[in-house]
Amino acid sequence: MSKPILIVGGGPAGLAAAHSLATFGQSCIVVEKEDRLGGAPILEGYAKLVPSGEWAKDAIGGMVDRASGHELVDVRTSTSVTSFSGEAGDFTAGLSDGEPVNVSAAILCTGFTHFDSANKPEWGFGTYPDVVTTTQVEQMVSSGQGVRCPSDGRKPKRVAILLCVGSRDRQIGREWCSKICCTVSANMAMEIREELPDCHVYIYYMDIRTFGLYETKYYWKSQEEFKVKYIKARIAEVTSDGEKLIVKGEDTLVKRPITIPFDMVIHAIGMDPNVDNPDLSSIFGVDLEPHGYIDKASSYSASGLTNKSGVFVAGAATGPETIDDSIAQGKAAAMAVLEQRQLAARLVS
């Protein structure tokens, strides 16, 4: 195990892969284009994570400390991979700091990009300051300031959360479900109600997809204990009457127009493919699936395989994913690398 493993991306999947490899005595190089590790939960200031309820700065911060503090993990922040050549067992990666490194395999843990709400201008983002994204509300909560209207700092009395902003929308080329938004939004609604008991929170939805065991903990709990109101609707536009934000649409259960004033409107933004994926595809020789995520091979023989031998992938780089599953996939990809290495060693001997 003389050659290190290259891990591209220092978010939850990459940190899990690095720590797993190091635990088994395998050195690795973690390359992160941003100036610090942690991925979206740290870089974008997430608050409490779903479903653990732990603060992101503690849960993911702990992962950062465990991985970066290990003697077998070489962390390179503010660095990207510029070239990658060779074959499984003997690759050379060129780094943006001018250094080439010799590695035996690579695991791509490059994550996702949040949908830009400016691509849905009819829903008010960028026009009205009190139309915000779930990420912005996460930052309000994690900073300790609480949920406030950006325009004047007041506590909102009525809040709307609009689901599927940048998901399941063929008109803007986002046909996929972003998997976690419904659950995150239900959790956020409960957090708002807990902080502001007098605030009425409405969730506008096409369908609710609090998958698996999340149905009871988030969907039903938010309604029955926290009195969050759910409206099955199609949103036409978000406007303003000069004082309030006005959400206009159709209640699709009763087939009638619905117009409600709000103090704050929150876009539950979906997951887009990483904007760097075309470059990553070219550099590493891996295929992209039709939506632009990194394509992964069948997982029945090994986890995290791509079409390129010796190059693996984990986490939201392959499509919308939860943090917990991204961590599991990072660990699984690490084990798959070690497994293939062992098989190769046996063949040589």
XYZ file of C-alpha atoms in Angstrom, residues 109-275:
167
model
C -16.618 12.876 -3.789
C -17.329 16.164 -5.510
C -20.884 16.696 -4.311
C -23.526 18.925 -5.840
C -24.446 22.537 -6.526
C -27.532 24.148 -4.974
C -30.157 25.198 -7.506
C -30.045 28.922 -8.263
C -33.490 30.330 -7.467
C -32.868 33.145 -9.928
C -33.856 30.545 -12.542
C -37.431 30.779 -11.199
C -37.881 34.590 -11.316
C -41.682 34.354 -11.298
C -41.437 33.059 -7.728
C -39.943 36.296 -6.485
C -36.350 35.435 -5.618
C -34.040 38.328 -6.449
C -36.999 40.701 -6.736
C -38.212 40.773 -3.136
C -35.685 40.611 -0.267
C -38.021 38.552 1.914
C -38.088 35.736 -0.640
C -35.201 33.548 0.517
C -33.878 30.001 0.140
C -33.735 27.151 2.626
C -29.964 27.607 2.714
C -30.349 31.240 3.768
C -32.731 30.230 6.558
C -30.256 27.542 7.676
C -27.647 30.298 7.947
C -30.020 32.481 9.988
C -30.581 29.635 12.440
C -26.946 28.495 12.659
C -25.712 32.056 13.198
C -27.952 32.421 16.241
C -29.867 35.418 14.885
C -33.061 33.416 14.391
C -35.494 33.568 11.495
C -35.984 37.194 10.470
C -37.259 39.065 7.409
C -34.126 40.347 5.617
C -35.853 43.572 4.543
C -36.227 45.012 8.043
C -35.218 42.340 10.579
C -38.725 41.751 11.907
C -39.997 38.381 13.072
C -42.337 36.966 10.412
C -45.928 36.258 11.403
C -46.712 34.119 8.360
C -44.216 32.069 6.332
C -44.625 30.022 3.144
C -42.240 27.248 2.161
C -42.444 26.388 -1.543
C -41.292 22.849 -2.328
C -39.635 21.567 -5.494
C -37.874 24.801 -6.483
C -35.416 23.467 -9.026
C -36.712 19.904 -8.799
C -39.288 17.948 -10.824
C -39.630 20.871 -13.227
C -39.326 19.991 -16.901
C -39.797 23.597 -17.966
C -36.360 24.470 -16.615
C -34.730 21.101 -17.296
C -34.774 19.762 -13.725
C -36.773 16.544 -13.995
C -35.346 14.790 -10.947
C -36.508 14.750 -7.333
C -33.864 16.164 -4.996
C -34.800 13.539 -2.389
C -34.266 15.413 0.879
C -36.052 18.779 0.383
C -39.451 17.662 1.723
C -37.919 16.360 4.922
C -35.622 19.355 5.375
C -38.567 21.700 4.808
C -40.782 19.903 7.334
C -37.933 20.095 9.835
C -37.398 23.781 9.067
C -41.105 24.484 9.519
C -40.960 22.907 12.976
C -37.851 24.923 13.859
C -39.623 28.143 12.855
C -42.710 27.245 14.878
C -40.542 26.363 17.870
C -38.701 29.686 17.724
C -41.746 31.761 16.759
C -44.883 30.123 18.238
C -47.125 32.889 16.889
C -45.879 32.393 13.322
C -48.132 30.459 10.922
C -46.148 28.231 8.554
C -47.557 26.894 5.299
C -45.880 24.307 3.054
C -46.923 24.350 -0.614
C -46.319 20.999 -2.283
C -46.934 18.882 -5.398
C -46.345 15.632 -3.491
C -44.715 14.969 -0.138
C -41.721 12.639 -0.275
C -40.559 12.219 3.314
C -39.296 8.790 2.340
C -38.707 5.772 4.548
C -38.951 6.361 8.299
C -39.065 10.158 7.894
C -42.837 10.149 7.330
C -43.734 9.921 11.030
C -40.858 11.972 12.408
C -41.270 14.925 10.053
C -44.448 14.917 7.938
C -46.980 13.864 10.567
C -45.149 15.415 13.497
C -44.967 18.815 11.775
C -48.747 18.781 11.256
C -49.973 17.202 14.455
C -47.567 18.662 17.017
C -46.399 21.889 15.361
C -49.582 22.738 13.416
C -47.775 23.326 10.111
C -50.319 23.698 7.313
C -49.843 21.795 4.044
C -51.365 23.033 0.779
C -51.296 20.842 -2.323
C -50.912 23.467 -5.018
C -49.341 24.705 -8.190
C -47.697 28.084 -7.705
C -48.264 30.676 -10.417
C -46.240 33.585 -9.027
C -45.023 35.424 -5.969
C -45.710 39.176 -6.027
C -46.082 41.969 -3.485
C -48.795 44.431 -2.549
C -46.222 46.798 -1.102
C -46.460 45.382 2.408
C -46.876 41.629 2.091
C -45.621 38.977 -0.290
C -48.512 37.435 -2.207
C -48.365 33.762 -3.205
C -50.770 33.037 -6.051
C -51.605 29.604 -7.357
C -54.162 26.842 -7.588
C -55.211 24.564 -4.759
C -55.117 21.304 -6.733
C -57.238 19.373 -4.236
C -60.293 21.597 -4.566
C -59.435 22.959 -8.028
C -59.705 26.631 -7.198
C -57.411 29.681 -7.191
C -55.705 30.493 -3.908
C -54.033 33.769 -2.901
C -52.439 34.199 0.532
C -50.281 37.066 1.914
C -47.014 36.243 3.706
C -44.194 38.043 5.487
C -41.556 35.617 4.203
C -41.419 33.073 1.387
C -38.816 30.301 1.461
C -37.705 28.420 -1.641
C -36.877 24.780 -0.888
C -34.052 24.617 -3.411
C -33.036 21.339 -4.980
C -29.720 19.748 -5.846
C -28.086 20.381 -9.208
C -25.127 18.452 -10.609
C -21.796 19.958 -9.588
C -20.989 22.721 -12.082
